[in-house]
CSV table of C-alpha atoms in Angstrom, one decimal:
chain,number,residue,atom,x,y,z
A,1,MET,CA,121.9,60.1,154.8
A,2,THR,CA,124.8,61.9,156.4
A,3,ARG,CA,126.6,64.2,154.0
A,4,THR,CA,129.9,66.0,154.5
A,5,LYS,CA,131.9,68.5,152.4
A,6,MET,CA,134.4,65.8,151.6
A,7,LEU,CA,131.8,63.2,150.5
A,8,LYS,CA,131.7,64.4,146.9
A,9,PRO,CA,135.5,64.6,146.3
A,10,THR,CA,135.9,61.2,148.1
A,11,ILE,CA,133.5,59.5,145.7
A,12,LEU,CA,135.0,61.2,142.7
A,13,SER,CA,138.5,60.2,143.7
A,14,ILE,CA,137.5,56.5,143.3
A,15,SER,CA,137.0,57.1,139.5
A,16,MET,CA,140.5,58.3,139.2
A,17,ALA,CA,141.8,55.0,140.5
A,18,THR,CA,139.7,53.0,138.1
A,19,VAL,CA,140.8,55.0,135.0
A,20,MET,CA,144.4,54.3,135.8
A,21,ALA,CA,144.0,50.6,135.6
A,22,GLY,CA,145.7,50.0,132.2
A,23,ALA,CA,146.9,53.0,130.4
A,24,ALA,CA,148.8,54.6,133.3
A,25,ILE,CA,152.0,52.7,132.6
A,26,SER,CA,151.8,52.8,128.8
A,27,PRO,CA,154.8,55.2,128.6
A,28,ALA,CA,157.0,52.5,130.1
A,29,LEU,CA,156.0,49.7,127.7
A,30,GLY,CA,159.0,50.4,125.4
A,31,LEU,CA,161.4,50.2,128.4
A,32,ILE,CA,159.7,47.0,129.7
A,33,ALA,CA,160.2,45.4,126.2
A,34,GLN,CA,163.9,46.3,126.4
A,35,ALA,CA,164.2,44.9,129.9
A,36,PHE,CA,162.6,41.6,128.8
A,37,PRO,CA,163.9,41.0,125.3
A,38,GLU,CA,162.7,37.4,125.4
A,39,ALA,CA,159.1,38.5,125.8
A,40,SER,CA,156.9,38.6,122.6
A,41,PRO,CA,155.3,41.9,121.6
A,42,THR,CA,151.9,40.3,122.5
A,43,MET,CA,153.1,39.6,126.0
A,44,ILE,CA,154.3,43.2,126.4
A,45,LYS,CA,150.9,44.5,125.2
A,46,LEU,CA,149.1,42.2,127.7
A,47,ILE,CA,150.7,44.2,130.5
A,48,LEU,CA,148.5,47.0,129.4
A,49,THR,CA,145.3,45.0,128.7
A,50,ALA,CA,145.5,42.3,131.3
A,51,PRO,CA,143.6,44.2,134.0
A,52,SER,CA,140.5,44.5,131.8
A,53,ILE,CA,140.3,40.7,131.6
A,54,MET,CA,139.7,40.6,135.4
A,55,ILE,CA,137.5,43.7,135.7
A,56,ILE,CA,134.5,42.1,134.1
A,57,PRO,CA,134.0,39.1,136.4
A,58,PHE,CA,135.0,41.0,139.5
A,59,SER,CA,132.4,43.8,138.6
A,60,PHE,CA,129.7,41.1,138.9
A,61,LEU,CA,131.3,39.8,142.1
A,62,SER,CA,131.2,43.4,143.5
A,63,SER,CA,127.5,43.6,142.7
A,64,TYR,CA,126.9,40.2,144.5
A,65,LEU,CA,129.0,41.3,147.6
A,66,THR,CA,126.8,44.4,148.2
A,67,SER,CA,124.1,42.0,149.7
A,68,LYS,CA,126.7,40.6,152.1
A,69,ILE,CA,128.9,43.5,153.2
A,70,THR,CA,128.9,47.3,153.0
A,71,LYS,CA,130.0,49.1,149.9
A,72,ARG,CA,132.6,50.9,152.0
A,73,MET,CA,134.2,47.6,153.0
A,74,ILE,CA,134.1,46.3,149.4
A,75,ILE,CA,135.9,49.5,148.2
A,76,LEU,CA,138.5,49.3,151.0
A,77,ILE,CA,139.2,45.6,150.1
A,78,GLY,CA,139.3,46.4,146.4
A,79,LEU,CA,141.7,49.3,146.9
A,80,LEU,CA,144.0,47.2,149.0
A,81,ILE,CA,144.1,44.6,146.2
A,82,TYR,CA,144.5,47.4,143.7
A,83,LEU,CA,147.5,48.8,145.7
A,84,ILE,CA,149.2,45.4,145.8
A,85,GLY,CA,148.7,44.7,142.1
A,86,GLY,CA,149.6,48.3,141.1
A,87,ILE,CA,152.9,48.9,142.8
A,88,GLY,CA,154.0,45.2,143.0
A,89,PRO,CA,155.5,44.9,139.5
A,90,GLN,CA,158.4,47.1,140.3
A,91,PHE,CA,159.6,44.6,142.8
A,92,VAL,CA,159.6,41.4,140.6
A,93,SER,CA,162.0,40.2,138.0
A,94,THR,CA,160.0,38.1,135.5
A,95,ILE,CA,157.4,39.1,132.9
A,96,GLU,CA,155.1,36.4,134.1
A,97,SER,CA,155.1,37.9,137.7
A,98,ILE,CA,154.3,41.3,136.2
A,99,LEU,CA,151.3,39.9,134.3
A,100,MET,CA,150.1,38.1,137.4
A,101,LEU,CA,150.2,41.3,139.4
A,102,ARG,CA,148.4,43.2,136.6
A,103,LEU,CA,145.7,40.6,136.8
A,104,ILE,CA,145.5,41.3,140.6
A,105,LEU,CA,145.2,45.0,139.8
A,106,GLY,CA,142.3,44.3,137.5
A,107,ALA,CA,140.5,42.3,140.2
A,108,GLY,CA,140.8,45.3,142.6
A,109,VAL,CA,139.5,47.7,139.9
A,110,GLY,CA,136.6,45.3,139.2
A,111,LEU,CA,135.5,45.4,142.8
A,112,VAL,CA,135.7,49.2,143.0
A,113,MET,CA,134.5,50.4,139.6
A,114,PRO,CA,130.8,49.7,139.9
A,115,LEU,CA,130.6,51.3,143.3
A,116,SER,CA,132.2,54.5,142.2
A,117,MET,CA,129.0,55.1,140.2
A,118,THR,CA,126.4,53.5,142.5
A,119,LEU,CA,127.5,55.7,145.4
A,120,ILE,CA,126.5,58.7,143.3
A,121,ASN,CA,123.1,57.1,142.9
A,122,ASP,CA,123.0,56.5,146.7
A,123,TYR,CA,123.9,60.0,147.9
A,124,PHE,CA,122.6,62.4,145.2
A,125,ILE,CA,119.2,62.9,143.5
A,126,GLY,CA,117.8,64.8,140.6
A,127,ARG,CA,119.9,67.4,138.8
A,128,GLU,CA,122.7,67.1,141.4
A,129,ARG,CA,123.0,63.4,140.6
A,130,THR,CA,123.3,64.2,136.9
A,131,LYS,CA,125.9,66.9,137.7
A,132,VAL,CA,128.0,64.6,139.9
A,133,MET,CA,127.8,61.8,137.3
A,134,GLY,CA,129.1,64.2,134.7
A,135,PHE,CA,131.9,65.3,137.1
A,136,ASN,CA,132.7,61.7,137.7
A,137,SER,CA,133.3,61.2,134.0
A,138,ALA,CA,135.3,64.4,133.7
A,139,PHE,CA,137.4,63.6,136.7
A,140,SER,CA,138.2,60.2,135.1
A,141,ASN,CA,139.4,61.9,131.9
A,142,PHE,CA,141.4,64.5,133.9
A,143,GLY,CA,142.9,61.8,136.1
A,144,GLY,CA,143.9,59.9,133.0
A,145,ILE,CA,145.8,62.9,131.6
A,146,ILE,CA,147.6,63.7,134.8
A,147,THR,CA,148.7,60.1,135.5
A,148,MET,CA,149.9,59.6,131.9
A,149,LEU,CA,152.0,62.7,132.2
A,150,LEU,CA,153.4,61.6,135.6
A,151,ALA,CA,154.1,58.1,134.4
A,152,GLY,CA,155.9,59.4,131.3
A,153,TRP,CA,158.1,61.5,133.5
A,154,LEU,CA,158.8,58.6,135.9
A,155,ALA,CA,159.6,56.4,132.9
A,156,THR,CA,162.7,58.5,132.3
A,157,PHE,CA,164.3,57.0,135.4
A,158,SER,CA,163.5,53.2,134.9
A,159,TRP,CA,160.8,50.9,133.7
A,160,ARG,CA,160.0,50.1,137.4
A,161,VAL,CA,159.4,53.6,138.6
A,162,PRO,CA,156.1,54.4,136.8
A,163,PHE,CA,154.3,51.7,138.8
A,164,ASN,CA,154.6,54.1,141.8
A,165,VAL,CA,151.7,56.1,140.3
A,166,TYR,CA,149.5,53.4,141.9
A,167,TRP,CA,150.4,54.7,145.4
A,168,LEU,CA,147.4,57.0,144.6
A,169,GLY,CA,145.3,54.0,145.9
A,170,LEU,CA,146.7,54.6,149.4
A,171,PHE,CA,145.5,58.2,149.3
A,172,ILE,CA,142.0,57.1,148.2
A,173,ILE,CA,141.9,54.4,151.0
A,174,ILE,CA,142.5,57.2,153.6
A,175,LEU,CA,139.7,59.4,152.1
A,176,ILE,CA,137.3,56.4,152.1
A,177,PHE,CA,138.2,55.4,155.6
A,178,PHE,CA,137.6,58.9,157.1
A,179,PHE,CA,135.0,60.5,154.8
A,180,LEU,CA,132.7,57.8,153.3
A,181,PRO,CA,129.9,56.8,155.6
A,182,LYS,CA,129.8,53.1,156.6
A,183,GLY,CA,126.4,52.7,155.0
A,184,GLU,CA,124.2,49.6,155.1
A,185,ILE,CA,124.2,46.2,153.5
A,186,GLN,CA,121.8,46.4,150.5
A,187,LYS,CA,119.5,43.5,150.9
A,188,PRO,CA,116.3,43.3,148.8
A,189,GLN,CA,113.0,42.7,150.5
A,190,SER,CA,112.3,39.0,151.0
A,191,HIS,CA,109.6,39.0,148.3
A,192,GLU,CA,111.9,40.7,145.8
A,193,LYS,CA,114.9,38.4,145.9
A,194,LYS,CA,114.2,36.9,142.5
A,195,VAL,CA,113.6,40.1,140.7
A,196,LYS,CA,115.2,40.2,137.3
A,197,LEU,CA,116.7,43.3,135.6
A,198,PRO,CA,114.4,44.9,133.0
A,199,LEU,CA,115.3,44.1,129.4
A,200,ALA,CA,115.9,47.9,128.9
A,201,VAL,CA,118.9,47.6,131.2
A,202,TYR,CA,120.6,45.1,128.9
A,203,GLY,CA,119.8,47.4,126.0
A,204,TYR,CA,121.5,50.2,127.7
A,205,ALA,CA,124.5,48.0,128.6
A,206,LEU,CA,124.8,46.9,124.9
A,207,ALA,CA,124.6,50.6,123.9
A,208,MET,CA,127.5,51.4,126.2
A,209,GLY,CA,129.5,48.6,124.6
A,210,GLY,CA,128.7,49.9,121.1
A,211,VAL,CA,129.6,53.5,121.9
A,212,MET,CA,132.9,52.3,123.4
A,213,LEU,CA,133.6,50.1,120.3
A,214,ALA,CA,133.2,53.3,118.1
A,215,TYR,CA,135.0,55.6,120.5
A,216,TYR,CA,138.0,53.4,121.1
A,217,SER,CA,138.6,53.2,117.3
A,218,ILE,CA,140.4,56.6,117.7
A,219,ALA,CA,142.9,55.3,120.2
A,220,THR,CA,143.6,52.1,118.3
A,221,ASN,CA,143.6,53.4,114.7
A,222,ILE,CA,144.6,57.0,114.6
A,223,ALA,CA,148.4,56.4,114.3
A,224,LEU,CA,147.9,54.0,111.4
A,225,TYR,CA,145.3,56.4,109.9
A,226,LEU,CA,147.9,59.2,109.9
A,227,GLU,CA,150.6,56.9,108.5
A,228,GLN,CA,148.3,55.6,105.6
A,229,SER,CA,147.5,59.2,104.7
A,230,ASP,CA,151.1,60.6,105.0
A,231,LEU,CA,149.8,63.2,107.5
A,232,GLY,CA,152.0,62.6,110.6
A,233,ASP,CA,153.9,60.4,113.0
A,234,ALA,CA,153.3,58.9,116.4
A,235,ALA,CA,153.8,62.2,118.3
A,236,LEU,CA,151.0,63.8,116.3
A,237,ALA,CA,148.8,60.7,116.8
A,238,GLY,CA,149.2,61.1,120.6
A,239,THR,CA,148.2,64.7,120.5
A,240,ILE,CA,145.2,64.0,118.4
A,241,VAL,CA,144.0,61.2,120.7
A,242,SER,CA,144.3,63.5,123.7
A,243,PHE,CA,141.6,65.7,122.1
A,244,THR,CA,139.0,62.9,122.6
A,245,THR,CA,139.7,63.4,126.3
A,246,VAL,CA,139.4,67.1,126.1
A,247,GLY,CA,136.0,66.8,124.3
A,248,GLY,CA,134.8,64.2,126.9
A,249,MET,CA,135.8,66.5,129.8
A,250,ILE,CA,133.9,69.5,128.4
A,251,THR,CA,130.6,67.7,127.8
A,252,SER,CA,130.9,65.8,131.1
A,253,LEU,CA,131.2,69.1,133.0
A,254,LEU,CA,128.3,70.6,131.1
A,255,LEU,CA,126.1,67.5,131.3
A,256,VAL,CA,123.2,69.3,133.2
A,257,GLN,CA,123.1,72.1,130.7
A,258,ILE,CA,123.2,69.7,127.8
A,259,GLU,CA,120.3,67.7,129.3
A,260,VAL,CA,118.3,70.9,129.7
A,261,ILE,CA,118.9,71.9,126.1
A,262,PHE,CA,118.3,68.6,124.4
A,263,ASN,CA,116.1,66.9,127.0
A,264,LYS,CA,115.3,63.3,125.9
A,265,PHE,CA,117.2,63.7,122.7
A,266,VAL,CA,120.7,64.0,124.2
A,267,ILE,CA,121.7,60.5,123.0
A,268,PRO,CA,120.6,60.9,119.3
A,269,VAL,CA,122.1,64.4,119.1
A,270,MET,CA,125.4,63.3,120.4
A,271,LEU,CA,125.4,60.2,118.2
A,272,PHE,CA,124.7,62.4,115.2
A,273,GLY,CA,127.8,64.5,116.1
A,274,MET,CA,129.9,61.3,116.3
A,275,ALA,CA,128.4,60.0,112.9
A,276,ALA,CA,129.4,63.3,111.3
A,277,ALA,CA,132.9,63.1,112.9
A,278,PHE,CA,133.5,59.6,111.5
A,279,LEU,CA,132.3,60.8,108.1
A,280,PHE,CA,134.8,63.6,108.1
A,281,LEU,CA,137.6,61.2,109.1
A,282,SER,CA,136.7,59.0,106.2
A,283,PHE,CA,137.6,61.6,103.6
A,284,THR,CA,139.5,64.6,105.1
A,285,HIS,CA,143.2,65.3,104.8
A,286,SER,CA,143.1,68.4,107.0
A,287,ILE,CA,144.7,68.1,110.4
A,288,PRO,CA,142.5,70.9,111.9
A,289,LEU,CA,139.3,69.0,110.7
A,290,ILE,CA,140.7,65.7,112.0
A,291,ILE,CA,141.2,67.4,115.4
A,292,VAL,CA,137.6,68.9,115.3
A,293,SER,CA,136.3,65.4,114.4
A,294,VAL,CA,138.1,63.7,117.2
A,295,CYS,CA,136.8,66.4,119.6
A,296,LEU,CA,133.3,65.7,118.4
A,297,ILE,CA,133.7,62.0,119.2
A,298,GLY,CA,134.9,62.9,122.6
A,299,PHE,CA,131.9,65.2,123.1
A,300,GLY,CA,129.6,62.4,122.2
A,301,GLN,CA,131.2,59.9,124.5
A,302,GLY,CA,131.4,62.4,127.4
A,303,ALA,CA,127.7,63.0,127.3
A,304,ILE,CA,126.4,59.6,126.2
A,305,PHE,CA,128.0,57.5,128.9
A,306,PRO,CA,126.7,59.2,132.0
A,307,THR,CA,123.3,59.7,130.3
A,308,ILE,CA,123.0,56.0,129.5
A,309,ILE,CA,124.1,55.0,133.1
A,310,LEU,CA,121.5,57.4,134.6
A,311,GLN,CA,118.7,56.1,132.3
A,312,ALA,CA,119.6,52.5,133.1
A,313,LEU,CA,119.6,53.2,136.9
A,314,ASN,CA,116.2,54.8,136.5
A,315,GLN,CA,114.8,51.5,135.4
A,316,VAL,CA,115.4,49.7,138.8
A,317,LYS,CA,115.1,50.0,142.5
A,318,PRO,CA,118.2,51.2,144.5
A,319,TYR,CA,119.2,47.8,145.7
A,320,LEU,CA,119.6,46.6,142.1
A,321,ALA,CA,121.8,49.6,141.1
A,322,ASP,CA,125.0,47.6,141.6
A,323,ARG,CA,123.9,44.9,139.1
A,324,VAL,CA,123.1,47.6,136.6
A,325,ILE,CA,126.5,49.2,136.9
A,326,ALA,CA,128.2,45.8,136.7
A,327,TRP,CA,126.5,45.2,133.3
A,328,THR,CA,127.1,48.6,131.9
A,329,SER,CA,130.8,48.6,133.0
A,330,SER,CA,131.4,45.1,131.7
A,331,MET,CA,129.9,45.8,128.3
A,332,THR,CA,132.1,49.0,128.1
A,333,PHE,CA,135.2,46.9,128.6
A,334,LEU,CA,133.9,44.3,126.2
A,335,GLY,CA,133.4,47.0,123.6
A,336,GLN,CA,136.9,48.3,124.2
A,337,PHE,CA,138.4,44.8,123.7
A,338,LEU,CA,136.3,44.1,120.6
A,339,SER,CA,136.8,47.4,118.9
A,340,PRO,CA,140.0,46.5,116.9
A,341,VAL,CA,138.8,42.9,116.4
A,342,ILE,CA,135.4,43.8,114.9
A,343,LEU,CA,136.6,46.7,112.8
A,344,ASP,CA,139.6,44.9,111.4
A,345,GLY,CA,137.4,41.9,110.7
A,346,ILE,CA,135.0,44.1,108.7
A,347,GLY,CA,137.9,45.6,106.8
A,348,LYS,CA,139.2,42.1,105.9
A,349,MET,CA,135.7,40.8,104.9
A,350,ALA,CA,135.4,43.8,102.5
A,351,ASN,CA,139.0,43.4,101.4
A,352,GLN,CA,139.7,47.0,102.6
A,353,GLY,CA,142.8,47.7,104.6
A,354,SER,CA,142.2,51.4,104.8
A,355,ILE,CA,141.3,52.9,108.2
A,356,ARG,CA,139.2,55.5,106.3
A,357,PHE,CA,137.0,52.6,105.2
A,358,GLN,CA,136.5,51.6,108.9
A,359,TYR,CA,135.6,55.2,109.8
A,360,GLY,CA,133.1,55.3,106.9
A,361,VAL,CA,131.5,52.1,108.2
A,362,LEU,CA,131.3,53.5,111.7
A,363,SER,CA,129.7,56.7,110.4
A,364,ALA,CA,126.9,54.7,108.6
A,365,SER,CA,126.5,52.4,111.6
A,366,VAL,CA,126.2,55.3,114.1
A,367,LEU,CA,123.8,57.1,111.9
A,368,PHE,CA,121.6,54.0,111.9
A,369,PHE,CA,121.5,54.1,115.7
A,370,VAL,CA,120.6,57.8,115.6
A,371,VAL,CA,117.5,56.8,113.7
A,372,LEU,CA,116.8,53.9,115.9
A,373,SER,CA,117.1,56.0,119.1
A,374,ILE,CA,114.8,58.7,117.8
A,375,PHE,CA,112.3,55.9,116.9
A,376,LEU,CA,112.5,54.5,120.4
A,377,ILE,CA,112.1,57.9,122.0
A,378,ALA,CA,109.1,58.7,119.9
A,379,ARG,CA,107.5,55.3,120.7
A,380,ASN,CA,108.0,55.8,124.4
A,381,ARG,CA,106.4,59.3,124.2
A,382,LYS,CA,103.4,57.8,122.4
A,383,GLN,CA,103.0,55.1,125.1
A,384,ASP,CA,103.2,57.8,127.8
A,385,PHE,CA,100.5,59.8,126.1
A,386,SER,CA,98.3,56.7,125.8
A,387,VAL,CA,98.7,55.9,129.5
A,388,GLU,CA,97.7,59.5,130.4
C-alpha cells in the first residue's frame, strides 16, 4: 500500500477529533446554565454526554458501511457531520437545539471513531502497528488536554465561543482529503459473508467496558472523594484527574517497550497496578499518594486499551476489523456511561455512601480479574504446547 510521510500524522489526527466529542466544552457548562436558567441541571449535563448516546449505534453503522464505500469517504462524511454538530450550537438560541446538534456531533464521531483505529491495522504491521496504536492513545490524551485548555480560555468570552474548537474538524478533513489514500471497499469473499466474530472478541470488548468503568470512577468521583475526606476543593480535583491523562500518555508512548518487558502479561501486570491504586485510594489521606494512585490508574488504562484492541484484531481477518473496533468502542462508551450507575448502586445496596468504599470494591474486583487473566494466559499457553 502507498505510504507517505503524512500518512501517520493524518491517521493520528482523527483520534484528536474523537476525543473532543464531549468534554471539550465542559468549561462552558456553567455559562450555558446561566444563559438557560429554565433548563434543569440534568439537561445541562446532557450537553456533555449526549454525543455518546449516538456514538454507539453509528459505530456499528460505520462498520457496515465499509463494505459499501471506502473508509476515506466514510471519514470525510463523518467529519462533515462532526463539523456541523460541533460548531452549530453557537448559532442557535434554545437548549433543545443545542442538544439536537450535540446528537449530530455524536453521529459524526460514531462514523469516524472505529476507522481511526482500523486504519492503523490496515497500514501498519508488527511492532510498528503496536507503536502507532500507542501513539494514537497518547495523541488522544494530549489532544484532550489542549482542547480543554483552549475551550477554557474561549469560555472567558462567552458560552458560544468554545464551540469553535470543533473547527479542528475542517483541518482534519483537509489532511484526509490530501494525504489518506482512497483505499478499497472491504468486501469479504463470497464464501465468508456469514462469518461470525469469535467469542474472544466479545470477551475483549467486555474487558474494555470493564476497564473504562473502573477508570472513569476517577473523573466522576474524585471531587466528592476529596470533599468527603476534607482534603481539597474542585480545583484540586481537576488537577488530580489530569494525572490520569499524564499516566495514560506515558504508557501509550512506551507501549512497545512495555510489551517487550512483560510480553503476554501486560494486561495482568497493569491491572495489578490499578488494583493497588484503588486500594491506596480506599484508605489514604495523603495527597501525594492519591496523585501516585491516580497516575497508576492512568498507566494501566494507557497500556491496557491499545493492547486489548490489538489482541482483539489478531482474532479476525482484516475485513472484519471494523466490526471488532465497533464492538470495543461501543463497550468502552457503555462502561463510561454505566460507571457512576453501577458504583453508586453497589454503594446503596451496601448502605455505604463513602467513595472510599467504592474504591475498595473496585480494588477487590480488579484483583479478581488479575487472577482470571493470568489463568486464561496460562491455559492458552498450555493449549499451544499441546498443539506443538
